[in-house]
Short mmCIF file of N, CA, C and O in Angstrom, two decimals:
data_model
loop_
_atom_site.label_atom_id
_atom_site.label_comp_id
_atom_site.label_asym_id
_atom_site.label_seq_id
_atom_site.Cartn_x
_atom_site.Cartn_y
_atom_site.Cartn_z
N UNK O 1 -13.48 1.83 27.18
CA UNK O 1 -13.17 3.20 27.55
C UNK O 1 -13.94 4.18 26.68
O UNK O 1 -14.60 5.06 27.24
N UNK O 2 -13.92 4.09 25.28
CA UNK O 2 -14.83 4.73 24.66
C UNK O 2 -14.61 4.78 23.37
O UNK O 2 -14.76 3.68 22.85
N UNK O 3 -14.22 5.84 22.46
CA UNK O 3 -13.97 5.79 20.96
C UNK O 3 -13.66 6.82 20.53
O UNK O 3 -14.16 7.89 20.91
N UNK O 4 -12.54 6.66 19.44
CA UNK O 4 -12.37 8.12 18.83
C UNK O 4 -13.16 8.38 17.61
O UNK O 4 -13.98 7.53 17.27
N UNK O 5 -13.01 9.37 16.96
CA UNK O 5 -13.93 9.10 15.02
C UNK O 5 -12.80 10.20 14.42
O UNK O 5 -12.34 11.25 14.88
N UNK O 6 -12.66 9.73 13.65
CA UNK O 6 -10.72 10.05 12.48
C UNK O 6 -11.87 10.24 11.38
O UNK O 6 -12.78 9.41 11.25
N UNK O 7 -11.76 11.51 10.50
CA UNK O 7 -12.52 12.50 9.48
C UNK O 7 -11.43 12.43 8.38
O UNK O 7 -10.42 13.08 8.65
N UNK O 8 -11.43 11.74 7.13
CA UNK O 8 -10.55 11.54 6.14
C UNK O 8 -10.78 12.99 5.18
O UNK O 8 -11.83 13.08 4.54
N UNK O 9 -9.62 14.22 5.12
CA UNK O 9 -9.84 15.09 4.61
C UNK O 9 -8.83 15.04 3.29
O UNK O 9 -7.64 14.99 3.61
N UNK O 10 -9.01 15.04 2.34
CA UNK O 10 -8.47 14.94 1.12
C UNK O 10 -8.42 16.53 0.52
O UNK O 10 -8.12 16.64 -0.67
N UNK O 11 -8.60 17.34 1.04
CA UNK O 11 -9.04 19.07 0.48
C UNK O 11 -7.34 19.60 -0.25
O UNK O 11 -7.29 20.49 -1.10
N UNK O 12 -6.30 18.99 0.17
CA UNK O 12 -4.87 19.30 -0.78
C UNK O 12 -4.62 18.20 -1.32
O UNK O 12 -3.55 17.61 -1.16
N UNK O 13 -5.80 17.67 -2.21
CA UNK O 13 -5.14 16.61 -3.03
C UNK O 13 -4.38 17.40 -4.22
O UNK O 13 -4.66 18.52 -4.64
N UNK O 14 -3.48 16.64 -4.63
CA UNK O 14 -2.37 17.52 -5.53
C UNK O 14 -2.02 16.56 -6.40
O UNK O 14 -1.87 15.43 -5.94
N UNK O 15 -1.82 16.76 -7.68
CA UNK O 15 -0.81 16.20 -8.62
C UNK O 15 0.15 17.01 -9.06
O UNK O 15 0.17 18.24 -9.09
N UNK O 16 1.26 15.92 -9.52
CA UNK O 16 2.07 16.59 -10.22
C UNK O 16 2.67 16.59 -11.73
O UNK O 16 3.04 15.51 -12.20
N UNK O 17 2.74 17.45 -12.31
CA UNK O 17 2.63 17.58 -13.58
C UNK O 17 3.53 18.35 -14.44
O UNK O 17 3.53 19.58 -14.42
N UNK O 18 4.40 17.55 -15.31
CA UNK O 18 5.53 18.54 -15.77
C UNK O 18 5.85 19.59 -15.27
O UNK O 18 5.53 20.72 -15.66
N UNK O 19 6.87 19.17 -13.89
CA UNK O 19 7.91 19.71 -13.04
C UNK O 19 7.06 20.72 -12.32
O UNK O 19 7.58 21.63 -11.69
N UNK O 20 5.62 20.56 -12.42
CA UNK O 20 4.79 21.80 -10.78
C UNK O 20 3.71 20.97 -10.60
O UNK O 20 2.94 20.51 -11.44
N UNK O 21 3.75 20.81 -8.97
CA UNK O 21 2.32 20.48 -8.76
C UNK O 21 0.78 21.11 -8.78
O UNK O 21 0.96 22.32 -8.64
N UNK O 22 -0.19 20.95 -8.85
CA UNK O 22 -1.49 21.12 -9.14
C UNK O 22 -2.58 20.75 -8.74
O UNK O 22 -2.94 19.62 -9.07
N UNK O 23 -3.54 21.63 -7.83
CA UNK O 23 -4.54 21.12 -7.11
C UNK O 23 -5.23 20.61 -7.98
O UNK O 23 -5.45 21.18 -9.05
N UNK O 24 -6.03 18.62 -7.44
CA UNK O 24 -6.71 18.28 -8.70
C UNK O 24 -8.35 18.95 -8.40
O UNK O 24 -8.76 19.33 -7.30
N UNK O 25 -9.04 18.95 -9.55
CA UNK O 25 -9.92 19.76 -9.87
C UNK O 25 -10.91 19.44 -10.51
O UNK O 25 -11.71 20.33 -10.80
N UNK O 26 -11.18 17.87 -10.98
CA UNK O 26 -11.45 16.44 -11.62
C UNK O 26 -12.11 15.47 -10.50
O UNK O 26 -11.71 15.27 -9.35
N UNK O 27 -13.18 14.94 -11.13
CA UNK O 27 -13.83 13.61 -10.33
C UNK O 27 -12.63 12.44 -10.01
O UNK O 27 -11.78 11.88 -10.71
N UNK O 28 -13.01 12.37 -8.65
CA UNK O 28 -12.04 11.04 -8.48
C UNK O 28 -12.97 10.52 -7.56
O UNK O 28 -14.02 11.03 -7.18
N UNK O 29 -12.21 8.96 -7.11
CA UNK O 29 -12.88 8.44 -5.78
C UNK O 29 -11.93 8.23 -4.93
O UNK O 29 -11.00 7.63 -5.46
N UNK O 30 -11.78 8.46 -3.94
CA UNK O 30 -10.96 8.18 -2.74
C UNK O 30 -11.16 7.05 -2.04
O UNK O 30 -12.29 6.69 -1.73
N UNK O 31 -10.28 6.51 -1.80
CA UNK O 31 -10.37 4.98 -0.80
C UNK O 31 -9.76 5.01 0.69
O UNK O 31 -8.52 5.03 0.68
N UNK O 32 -10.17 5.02 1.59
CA UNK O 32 -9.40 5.18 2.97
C UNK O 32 -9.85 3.90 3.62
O UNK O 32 -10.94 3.34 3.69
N UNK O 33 -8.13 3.50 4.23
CA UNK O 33 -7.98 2.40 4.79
C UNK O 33 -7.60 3.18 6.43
O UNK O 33 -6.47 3.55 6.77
N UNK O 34 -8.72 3.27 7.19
CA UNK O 34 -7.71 3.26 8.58
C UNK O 34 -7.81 2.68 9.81
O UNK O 34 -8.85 2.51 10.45
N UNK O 35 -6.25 2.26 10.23
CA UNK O 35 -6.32 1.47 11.61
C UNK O 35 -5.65 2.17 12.77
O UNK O 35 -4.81 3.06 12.69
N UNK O 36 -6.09 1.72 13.70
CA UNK O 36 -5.65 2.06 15.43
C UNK O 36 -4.58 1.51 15.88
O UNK O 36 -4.85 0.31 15.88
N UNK O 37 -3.31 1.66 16.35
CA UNK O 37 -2.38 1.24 16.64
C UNK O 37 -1.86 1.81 17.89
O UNK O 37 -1.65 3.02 17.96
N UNK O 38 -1.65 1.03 18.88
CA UNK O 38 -0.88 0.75 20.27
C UNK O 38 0.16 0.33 20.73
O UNK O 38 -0.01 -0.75 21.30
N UNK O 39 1.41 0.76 20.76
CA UNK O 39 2.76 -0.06 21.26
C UNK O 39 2.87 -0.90 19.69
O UNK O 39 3.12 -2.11 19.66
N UNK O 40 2.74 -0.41 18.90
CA UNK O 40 3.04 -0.93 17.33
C UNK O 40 2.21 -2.10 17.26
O UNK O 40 2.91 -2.96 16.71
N UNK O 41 1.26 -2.52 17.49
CA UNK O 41 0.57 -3.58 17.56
C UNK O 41 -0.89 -2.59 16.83
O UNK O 41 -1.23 -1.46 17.18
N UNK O 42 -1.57 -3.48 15.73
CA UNK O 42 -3.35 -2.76 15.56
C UNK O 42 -4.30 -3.18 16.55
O UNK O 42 -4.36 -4.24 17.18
N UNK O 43 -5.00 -2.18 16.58
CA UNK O 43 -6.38 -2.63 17.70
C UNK O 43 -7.29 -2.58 16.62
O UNK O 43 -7.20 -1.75 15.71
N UNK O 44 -8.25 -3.52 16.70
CA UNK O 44 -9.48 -4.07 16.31
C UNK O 44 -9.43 -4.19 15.36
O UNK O 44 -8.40 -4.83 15.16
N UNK O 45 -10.26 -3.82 13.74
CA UNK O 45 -9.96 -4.56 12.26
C UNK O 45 -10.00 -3.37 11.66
O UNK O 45 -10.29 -3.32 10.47
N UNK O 46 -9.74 -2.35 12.31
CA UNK O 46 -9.97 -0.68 11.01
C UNK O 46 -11.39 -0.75 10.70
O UNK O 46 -12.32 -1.45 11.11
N UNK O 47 -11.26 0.31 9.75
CA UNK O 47 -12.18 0.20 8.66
C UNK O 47 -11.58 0.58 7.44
O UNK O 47 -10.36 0.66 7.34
N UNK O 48 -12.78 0.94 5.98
CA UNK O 48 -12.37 1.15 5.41
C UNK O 48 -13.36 2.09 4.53
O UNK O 48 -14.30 1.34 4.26
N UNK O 49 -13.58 3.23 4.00
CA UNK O 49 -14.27 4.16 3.15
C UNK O 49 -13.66 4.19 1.92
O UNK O 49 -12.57 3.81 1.49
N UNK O 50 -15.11 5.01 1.20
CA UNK O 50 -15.04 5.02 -0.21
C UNK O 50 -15.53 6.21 -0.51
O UNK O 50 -16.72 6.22 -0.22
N UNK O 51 -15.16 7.29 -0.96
CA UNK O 51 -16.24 8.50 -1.63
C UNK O 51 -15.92 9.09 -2.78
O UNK O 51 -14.87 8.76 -3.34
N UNK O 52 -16.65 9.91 -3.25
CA UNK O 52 -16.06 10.65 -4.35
C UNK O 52 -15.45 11.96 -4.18
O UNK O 52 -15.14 12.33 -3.04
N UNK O 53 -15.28 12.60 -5.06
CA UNK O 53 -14.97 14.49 -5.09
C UNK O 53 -15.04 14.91 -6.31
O UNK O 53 -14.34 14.21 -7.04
N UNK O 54 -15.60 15.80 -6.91
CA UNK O 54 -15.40 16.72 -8.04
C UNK O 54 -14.38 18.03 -8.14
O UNK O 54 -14.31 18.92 -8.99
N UNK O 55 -13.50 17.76 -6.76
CA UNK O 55 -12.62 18.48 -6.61
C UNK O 55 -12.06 18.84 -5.44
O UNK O 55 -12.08 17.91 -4.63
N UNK O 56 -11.67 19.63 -5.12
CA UNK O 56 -10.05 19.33 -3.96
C UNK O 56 -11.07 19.27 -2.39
O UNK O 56 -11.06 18.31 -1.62
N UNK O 57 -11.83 20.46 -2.21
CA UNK O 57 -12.55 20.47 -0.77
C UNK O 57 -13.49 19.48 -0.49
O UNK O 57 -14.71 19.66 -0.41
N UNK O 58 -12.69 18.03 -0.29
CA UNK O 58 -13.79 17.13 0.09
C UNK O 58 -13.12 16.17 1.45
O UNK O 58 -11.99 15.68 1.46
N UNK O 59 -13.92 16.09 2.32
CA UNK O 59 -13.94 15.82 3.84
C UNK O 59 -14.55 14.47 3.31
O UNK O 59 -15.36 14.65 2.41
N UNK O 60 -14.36 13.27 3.65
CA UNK O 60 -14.85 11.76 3.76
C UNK O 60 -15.75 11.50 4.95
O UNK O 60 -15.53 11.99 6.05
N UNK O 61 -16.49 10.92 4.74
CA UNK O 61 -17.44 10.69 5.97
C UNK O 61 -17.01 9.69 7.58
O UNK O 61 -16.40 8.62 7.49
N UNK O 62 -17.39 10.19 8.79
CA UNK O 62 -16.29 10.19 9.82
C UNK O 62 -16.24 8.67 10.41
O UNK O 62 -17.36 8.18 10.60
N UNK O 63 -15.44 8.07 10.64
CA UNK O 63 -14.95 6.60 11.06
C UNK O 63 -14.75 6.62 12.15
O UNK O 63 -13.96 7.47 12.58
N UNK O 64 -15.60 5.39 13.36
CA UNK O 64 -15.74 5.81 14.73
C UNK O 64 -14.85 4.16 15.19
O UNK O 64 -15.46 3.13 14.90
N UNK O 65 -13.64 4.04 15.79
CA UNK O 65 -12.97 2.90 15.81
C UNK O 65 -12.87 3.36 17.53
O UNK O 65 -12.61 4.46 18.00
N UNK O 66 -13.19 2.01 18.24
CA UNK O 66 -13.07 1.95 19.72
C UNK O 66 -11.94 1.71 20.38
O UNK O 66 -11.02 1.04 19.91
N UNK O 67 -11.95 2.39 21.79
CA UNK O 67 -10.52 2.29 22.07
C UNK O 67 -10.99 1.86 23.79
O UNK O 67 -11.97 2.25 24.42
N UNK O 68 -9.88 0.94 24.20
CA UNK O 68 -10.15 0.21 25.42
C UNK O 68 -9.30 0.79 26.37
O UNK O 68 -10.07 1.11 27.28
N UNK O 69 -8.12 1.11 26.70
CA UNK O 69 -7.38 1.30 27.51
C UNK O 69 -6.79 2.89 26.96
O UNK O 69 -6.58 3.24 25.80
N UNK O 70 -6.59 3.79 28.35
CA UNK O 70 -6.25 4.71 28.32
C UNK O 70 -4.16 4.79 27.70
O UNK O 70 -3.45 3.80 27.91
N UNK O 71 -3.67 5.89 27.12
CA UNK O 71 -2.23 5.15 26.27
C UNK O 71 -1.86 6.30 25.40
O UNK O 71 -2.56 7.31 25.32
N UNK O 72 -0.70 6.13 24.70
CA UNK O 72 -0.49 6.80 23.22
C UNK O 72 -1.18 5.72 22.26
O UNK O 72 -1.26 4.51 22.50
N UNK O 73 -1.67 6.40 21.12
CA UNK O 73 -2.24 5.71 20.17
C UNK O 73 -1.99 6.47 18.65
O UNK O 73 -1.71 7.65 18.45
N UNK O 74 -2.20 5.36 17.63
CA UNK O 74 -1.50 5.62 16.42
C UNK O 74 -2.65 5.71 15.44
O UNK O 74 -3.27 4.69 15.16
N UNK O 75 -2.88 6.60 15.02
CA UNK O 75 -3.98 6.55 13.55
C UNK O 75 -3.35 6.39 12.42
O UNK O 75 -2.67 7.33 12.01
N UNK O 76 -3.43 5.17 11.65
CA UNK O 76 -2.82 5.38 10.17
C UNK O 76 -3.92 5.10 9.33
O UNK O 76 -4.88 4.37 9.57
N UNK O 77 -3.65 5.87 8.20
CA UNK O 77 -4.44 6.15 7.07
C UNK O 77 -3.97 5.71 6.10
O UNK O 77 -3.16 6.48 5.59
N UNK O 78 -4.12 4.69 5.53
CA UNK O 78 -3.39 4.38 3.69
C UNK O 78 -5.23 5.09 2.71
O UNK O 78 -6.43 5.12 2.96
N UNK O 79 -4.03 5.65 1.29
CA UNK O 79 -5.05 6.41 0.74
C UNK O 79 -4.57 6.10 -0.97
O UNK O 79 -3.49 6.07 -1.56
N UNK O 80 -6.11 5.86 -1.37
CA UNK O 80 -5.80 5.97 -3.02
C UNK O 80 -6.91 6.18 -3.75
O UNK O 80 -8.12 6.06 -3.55
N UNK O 81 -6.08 6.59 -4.80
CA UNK O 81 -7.18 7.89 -5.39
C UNK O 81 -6.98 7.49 -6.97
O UNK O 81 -5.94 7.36 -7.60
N UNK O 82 -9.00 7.25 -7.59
CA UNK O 82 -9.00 6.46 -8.62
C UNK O 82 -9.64 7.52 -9.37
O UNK O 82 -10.65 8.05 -8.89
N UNK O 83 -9.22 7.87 -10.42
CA UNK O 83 -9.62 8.94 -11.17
C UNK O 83 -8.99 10.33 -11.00
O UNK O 83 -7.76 10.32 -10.92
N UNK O 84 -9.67 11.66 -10.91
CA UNK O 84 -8.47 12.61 -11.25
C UNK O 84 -8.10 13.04 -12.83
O UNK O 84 -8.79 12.70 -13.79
N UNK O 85 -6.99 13.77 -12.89
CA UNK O 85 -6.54 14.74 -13.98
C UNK O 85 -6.27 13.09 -14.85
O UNK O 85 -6.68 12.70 -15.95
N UNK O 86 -5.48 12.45 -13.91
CA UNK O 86 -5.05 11.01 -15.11
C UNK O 86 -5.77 9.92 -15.35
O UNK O 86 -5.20 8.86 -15.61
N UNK O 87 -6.94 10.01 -15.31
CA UNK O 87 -8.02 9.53 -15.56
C UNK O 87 -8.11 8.48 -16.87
O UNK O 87 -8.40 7.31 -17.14
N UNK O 88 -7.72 9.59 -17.41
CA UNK O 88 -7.60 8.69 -18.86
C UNK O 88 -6.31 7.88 -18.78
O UNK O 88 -6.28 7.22 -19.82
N UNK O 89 -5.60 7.70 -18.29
CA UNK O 89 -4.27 6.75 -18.31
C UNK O 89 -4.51 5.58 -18.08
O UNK O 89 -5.15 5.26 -17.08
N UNK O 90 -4.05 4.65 -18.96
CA UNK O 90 -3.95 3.46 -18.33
C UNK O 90 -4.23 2.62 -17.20
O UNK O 90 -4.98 1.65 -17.10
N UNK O 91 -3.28 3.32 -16.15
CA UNK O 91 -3.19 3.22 -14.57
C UNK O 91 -3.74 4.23 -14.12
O UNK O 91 -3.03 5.13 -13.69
N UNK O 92 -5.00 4.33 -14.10
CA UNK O 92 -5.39 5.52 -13.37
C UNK O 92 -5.79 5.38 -11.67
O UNK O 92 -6.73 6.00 -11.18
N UNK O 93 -4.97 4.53 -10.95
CA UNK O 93 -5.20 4.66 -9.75
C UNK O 93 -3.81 5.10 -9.04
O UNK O 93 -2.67 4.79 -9.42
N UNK O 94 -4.09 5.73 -8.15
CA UNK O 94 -2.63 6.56 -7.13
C UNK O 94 -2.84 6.06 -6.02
O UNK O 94 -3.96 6.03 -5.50
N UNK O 95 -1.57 5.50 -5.39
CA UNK O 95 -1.74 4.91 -4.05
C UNK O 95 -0.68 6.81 -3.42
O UNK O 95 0.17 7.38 -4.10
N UNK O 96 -1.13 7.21 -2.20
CA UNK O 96 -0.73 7.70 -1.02
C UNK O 96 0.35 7.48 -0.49
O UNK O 96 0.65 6.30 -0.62
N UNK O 97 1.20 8.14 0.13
CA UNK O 97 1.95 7.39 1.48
C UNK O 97 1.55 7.24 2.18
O UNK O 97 1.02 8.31 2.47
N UNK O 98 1.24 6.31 3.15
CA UNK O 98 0.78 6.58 4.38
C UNK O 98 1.04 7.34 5.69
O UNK O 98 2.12 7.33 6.27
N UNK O 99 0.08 7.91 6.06
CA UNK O 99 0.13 9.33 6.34
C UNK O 99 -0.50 8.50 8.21
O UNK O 99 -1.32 7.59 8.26
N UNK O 100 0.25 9.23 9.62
CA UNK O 100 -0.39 9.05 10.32
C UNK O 100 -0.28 9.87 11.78
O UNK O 100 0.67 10.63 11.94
N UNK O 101 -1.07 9.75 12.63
CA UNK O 101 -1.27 10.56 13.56
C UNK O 101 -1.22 10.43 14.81
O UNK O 101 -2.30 9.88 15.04
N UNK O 102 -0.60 10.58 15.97
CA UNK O 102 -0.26 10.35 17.49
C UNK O 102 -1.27 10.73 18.23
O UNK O 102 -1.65 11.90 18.21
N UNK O 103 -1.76 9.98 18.86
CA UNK O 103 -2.53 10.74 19.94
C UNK O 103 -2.21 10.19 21.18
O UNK O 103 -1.49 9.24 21.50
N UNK O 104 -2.91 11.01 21.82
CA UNK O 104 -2.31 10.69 23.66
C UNK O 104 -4.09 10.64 24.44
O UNK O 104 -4.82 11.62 24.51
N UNK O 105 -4.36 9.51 24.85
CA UNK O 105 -5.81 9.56 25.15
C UNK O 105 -5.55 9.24 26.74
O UNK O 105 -4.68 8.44 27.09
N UNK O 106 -6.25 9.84 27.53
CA UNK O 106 -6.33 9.77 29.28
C UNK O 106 -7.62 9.17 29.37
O UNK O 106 -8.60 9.22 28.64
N UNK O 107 -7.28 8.31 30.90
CA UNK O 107 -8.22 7.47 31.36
C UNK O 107 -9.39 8.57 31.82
O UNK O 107 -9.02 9.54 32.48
N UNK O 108 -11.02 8.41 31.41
CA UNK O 108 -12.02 9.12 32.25
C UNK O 108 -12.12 8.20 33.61
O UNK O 108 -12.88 8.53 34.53
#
């Protein structure tokens, strides 16, 4: 049928930091995991990106995952973010919630 392309925008990445949060403002790298989902089932194998940011306005480069049958469909995104304000910590990697998106695609 054809394909969608899902644009990983990270531009309100936020921490939080003795009791207020805080746009981060610090090199990090972002990791995006995302898959296609149908009637709760995944279609095809995802993908997966990697980029950096030196700070909050950064858009990830766009992921083109194919779609066969016209339907509702599910975009999920798992996200984690290595570096940042806590950089220096120990554990300096942050996993995301996973964050995701409905769409409704019609047959051409």
């Amino acid at each position: 049928m054809g394909e969608i392309t899902v644009v990983p925008d990270v531009s309100s990445l936020e921490y939080y930091w003795g009791g207020a949060w805080y746009y981060n403002k610090y090199p990090a790298t972002i990791t995006a995991s995302i898959i296609l989902m149908r009637a709760g089932n995944t279609v095809g194998n995802g993908k997966t990106v990697t980029f950096s940011t030196s700070g909050t306005s950064v858009i990830g480069p766009p992921v083109t995952l194919p779609v066969y049958y016209a339907g509702d469909y599910v975009v999920k995104a798992e996200i984690s973010v290595d570096g940042g304000y806590w950089s220096d910590d120990s554990s300096s990697q942050v996993y995301a919630a996973p964050q995701q998106i409905e769409l409704v695609l019609a047959a051409r």
